[in-house]
Tab-separated table of C-alpha atoms in Angstrom:
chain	number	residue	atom	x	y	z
A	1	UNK	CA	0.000	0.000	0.000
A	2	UNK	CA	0.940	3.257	-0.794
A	3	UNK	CA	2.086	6.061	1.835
A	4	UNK	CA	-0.069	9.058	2.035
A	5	UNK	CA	2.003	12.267	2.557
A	6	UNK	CA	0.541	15.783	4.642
A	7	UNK	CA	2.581	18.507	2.328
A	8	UNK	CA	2.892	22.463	3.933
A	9	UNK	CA	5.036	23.987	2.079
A	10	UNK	CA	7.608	26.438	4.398
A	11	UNK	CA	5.710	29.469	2.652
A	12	UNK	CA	2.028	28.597	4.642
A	13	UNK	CA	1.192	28.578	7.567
A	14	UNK	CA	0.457	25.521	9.863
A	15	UNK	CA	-3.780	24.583	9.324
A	16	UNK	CA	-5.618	25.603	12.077
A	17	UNK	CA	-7.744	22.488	12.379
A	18	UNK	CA	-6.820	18.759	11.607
A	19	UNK	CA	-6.014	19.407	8.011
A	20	UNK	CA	-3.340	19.476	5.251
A	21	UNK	CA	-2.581	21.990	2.525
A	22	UNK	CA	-2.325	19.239	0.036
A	23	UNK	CA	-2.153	15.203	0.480
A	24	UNK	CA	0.060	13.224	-2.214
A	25	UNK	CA	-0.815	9.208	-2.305
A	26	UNK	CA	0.906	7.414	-5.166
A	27	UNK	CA	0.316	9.282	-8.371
A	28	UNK	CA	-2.650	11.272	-6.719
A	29	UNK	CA	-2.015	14.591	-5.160
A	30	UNK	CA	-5.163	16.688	-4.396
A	31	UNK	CA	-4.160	20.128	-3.146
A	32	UNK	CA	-6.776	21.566	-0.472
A	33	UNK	CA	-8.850	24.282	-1.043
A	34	UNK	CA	-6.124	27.716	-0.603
A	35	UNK	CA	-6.707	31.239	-0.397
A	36	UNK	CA	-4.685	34.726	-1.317
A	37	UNK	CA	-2.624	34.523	1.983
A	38	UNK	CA	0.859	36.257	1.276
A	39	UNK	CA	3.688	33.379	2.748
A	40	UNK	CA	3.358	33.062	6.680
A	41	UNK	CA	5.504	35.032	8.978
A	42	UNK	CA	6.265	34.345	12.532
A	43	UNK	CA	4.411	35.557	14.665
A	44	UNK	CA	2.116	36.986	12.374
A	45	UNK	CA	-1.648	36.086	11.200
A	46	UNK	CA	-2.276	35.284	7.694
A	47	UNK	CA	-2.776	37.930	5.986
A	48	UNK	CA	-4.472	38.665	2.311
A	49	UNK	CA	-2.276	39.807	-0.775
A	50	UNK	CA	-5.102	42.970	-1.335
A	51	UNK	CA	-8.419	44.272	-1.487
A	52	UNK	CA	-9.123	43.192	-4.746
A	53	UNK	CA	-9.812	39.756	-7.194
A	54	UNK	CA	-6.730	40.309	-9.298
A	55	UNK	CA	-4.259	40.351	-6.056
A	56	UNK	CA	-6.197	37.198	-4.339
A	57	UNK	CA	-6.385	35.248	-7.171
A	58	UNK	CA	-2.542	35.243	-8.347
A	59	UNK	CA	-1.725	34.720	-4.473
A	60	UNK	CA	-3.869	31.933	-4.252
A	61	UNK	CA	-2.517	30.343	-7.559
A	62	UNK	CA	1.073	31.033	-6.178
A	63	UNK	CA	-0.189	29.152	-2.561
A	64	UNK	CA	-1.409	26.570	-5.380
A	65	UNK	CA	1.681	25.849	-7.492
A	66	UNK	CA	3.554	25.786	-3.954
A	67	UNK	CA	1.992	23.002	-2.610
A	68	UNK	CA	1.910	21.219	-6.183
A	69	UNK	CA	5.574	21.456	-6.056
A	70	UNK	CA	6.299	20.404	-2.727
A	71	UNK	CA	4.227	17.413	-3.908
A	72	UNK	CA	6.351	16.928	-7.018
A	73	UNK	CA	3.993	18.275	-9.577
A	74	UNK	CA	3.449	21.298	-11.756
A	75	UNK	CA	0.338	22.586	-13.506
A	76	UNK	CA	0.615	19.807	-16.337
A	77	UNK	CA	-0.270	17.530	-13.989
A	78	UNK	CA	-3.346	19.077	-12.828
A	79	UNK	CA	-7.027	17.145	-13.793
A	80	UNK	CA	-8.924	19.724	-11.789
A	81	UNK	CA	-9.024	22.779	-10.945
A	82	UNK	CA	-12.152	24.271	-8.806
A	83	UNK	CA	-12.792	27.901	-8.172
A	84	UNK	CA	-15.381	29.337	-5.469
A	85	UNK	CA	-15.989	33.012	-5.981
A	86	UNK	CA	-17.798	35.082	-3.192
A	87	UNK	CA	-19.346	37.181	-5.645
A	88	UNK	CA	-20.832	36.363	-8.915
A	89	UNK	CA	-20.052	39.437	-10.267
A	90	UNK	CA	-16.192	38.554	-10.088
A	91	UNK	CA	-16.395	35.495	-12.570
A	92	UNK	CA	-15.952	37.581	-16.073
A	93	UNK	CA	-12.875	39.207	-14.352
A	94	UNK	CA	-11.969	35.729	-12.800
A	95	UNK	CA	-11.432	34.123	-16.396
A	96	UNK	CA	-9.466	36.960	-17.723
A	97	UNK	CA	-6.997	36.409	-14.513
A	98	UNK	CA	-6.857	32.701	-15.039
A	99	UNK	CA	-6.371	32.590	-18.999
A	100	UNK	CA	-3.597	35.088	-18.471
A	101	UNK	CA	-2.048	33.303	-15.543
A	102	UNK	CA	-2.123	29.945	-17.751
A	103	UNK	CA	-0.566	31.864	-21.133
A	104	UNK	CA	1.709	32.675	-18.904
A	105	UNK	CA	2.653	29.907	-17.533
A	106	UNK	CA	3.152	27.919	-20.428
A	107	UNK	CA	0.237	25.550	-19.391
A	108	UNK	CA	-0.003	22.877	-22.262
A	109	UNK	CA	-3.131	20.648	-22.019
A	110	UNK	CA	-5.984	22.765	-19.626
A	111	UNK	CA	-7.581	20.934	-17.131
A	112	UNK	CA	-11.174	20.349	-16.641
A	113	UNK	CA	-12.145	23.090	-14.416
A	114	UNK	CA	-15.304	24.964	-12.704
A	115	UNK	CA	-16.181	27.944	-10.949
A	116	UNK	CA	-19.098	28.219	-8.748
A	117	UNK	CA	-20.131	31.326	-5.983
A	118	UNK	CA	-19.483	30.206	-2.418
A	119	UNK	CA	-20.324	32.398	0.121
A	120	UNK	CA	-18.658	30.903	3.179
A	121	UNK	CA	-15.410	32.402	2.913
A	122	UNK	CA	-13.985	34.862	6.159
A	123	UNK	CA	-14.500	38.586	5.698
A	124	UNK	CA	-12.226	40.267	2.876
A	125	UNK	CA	-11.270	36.505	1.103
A	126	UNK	CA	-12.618	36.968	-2.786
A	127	UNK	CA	-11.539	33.342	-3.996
A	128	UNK	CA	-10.782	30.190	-2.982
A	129	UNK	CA	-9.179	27.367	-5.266
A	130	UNK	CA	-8.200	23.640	-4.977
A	131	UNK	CA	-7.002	21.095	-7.514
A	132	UNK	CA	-6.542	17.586	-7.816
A	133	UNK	CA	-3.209	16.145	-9.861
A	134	UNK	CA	-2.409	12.759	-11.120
A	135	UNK	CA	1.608	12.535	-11.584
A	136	UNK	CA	3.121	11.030	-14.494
């Protein structure tokens, strides 16, 4: 049987409940669900990159790509990628953000993907995204 691994990359913050940032078991690595926190500091409370979609959303793809990396993977690997939105007004603006981020990074094959509105977030937290990647 295959080892399951907890990953927290050194740029987050410990979870504050029985949780990991991402799990990797085999081939399978599903990242948990992340949000625009700028890297932890000690002694500090996670804080958000900005105000505004465009600041959360590349933070939280950075948190993202972090934890696919400490996992082994990249974006090529990803299958899934889901996006909750706290406002539906965000998700024209949210697709610009995410097509440029993916030109950008070079992203060959797209992954299946969805965005839905989830209003559970805490206060000031615009976006929320997780993914689930099958290595090699």
């Amino acid at each position: 049987m295959t080892d399951k691994t907890a990953l927290t990359p050194s740029t987050h913050t410990t979870p504050p409940a029985a949780f990991s940032h991402g799990v990797r078991k085999g081939n399978i690595l599903q990242v948990a669900g992340q949000v625009g926190f700028l890297p932890a500091e000690d002694g500090k409370p996670p804080t958000p990159a900005g105000p505004t979609l465009r600041e959360q959303t590349l933070q939280t793809l950075a948190n993202v790509k972090a934890i696919l990396e400490e996992g082994g993977a990249g974006w090529d690997d990803a299958m899934m990628i889901r996006v909750y939105l706290t406002d539906v007004d965000h998700f024209a603006e949210m697709n610009r953000i995410y097509d440029r981020y993916f030109e950008e990074q070079g992203l060959g094959a797209p992954p299946a993907a969805r965005t839905t509105v989830y209003v559970g977030l805490p206060a000031g937290l615009l976006v929320e995204i997780d993914v689930l990647a099958v290595l090699g």
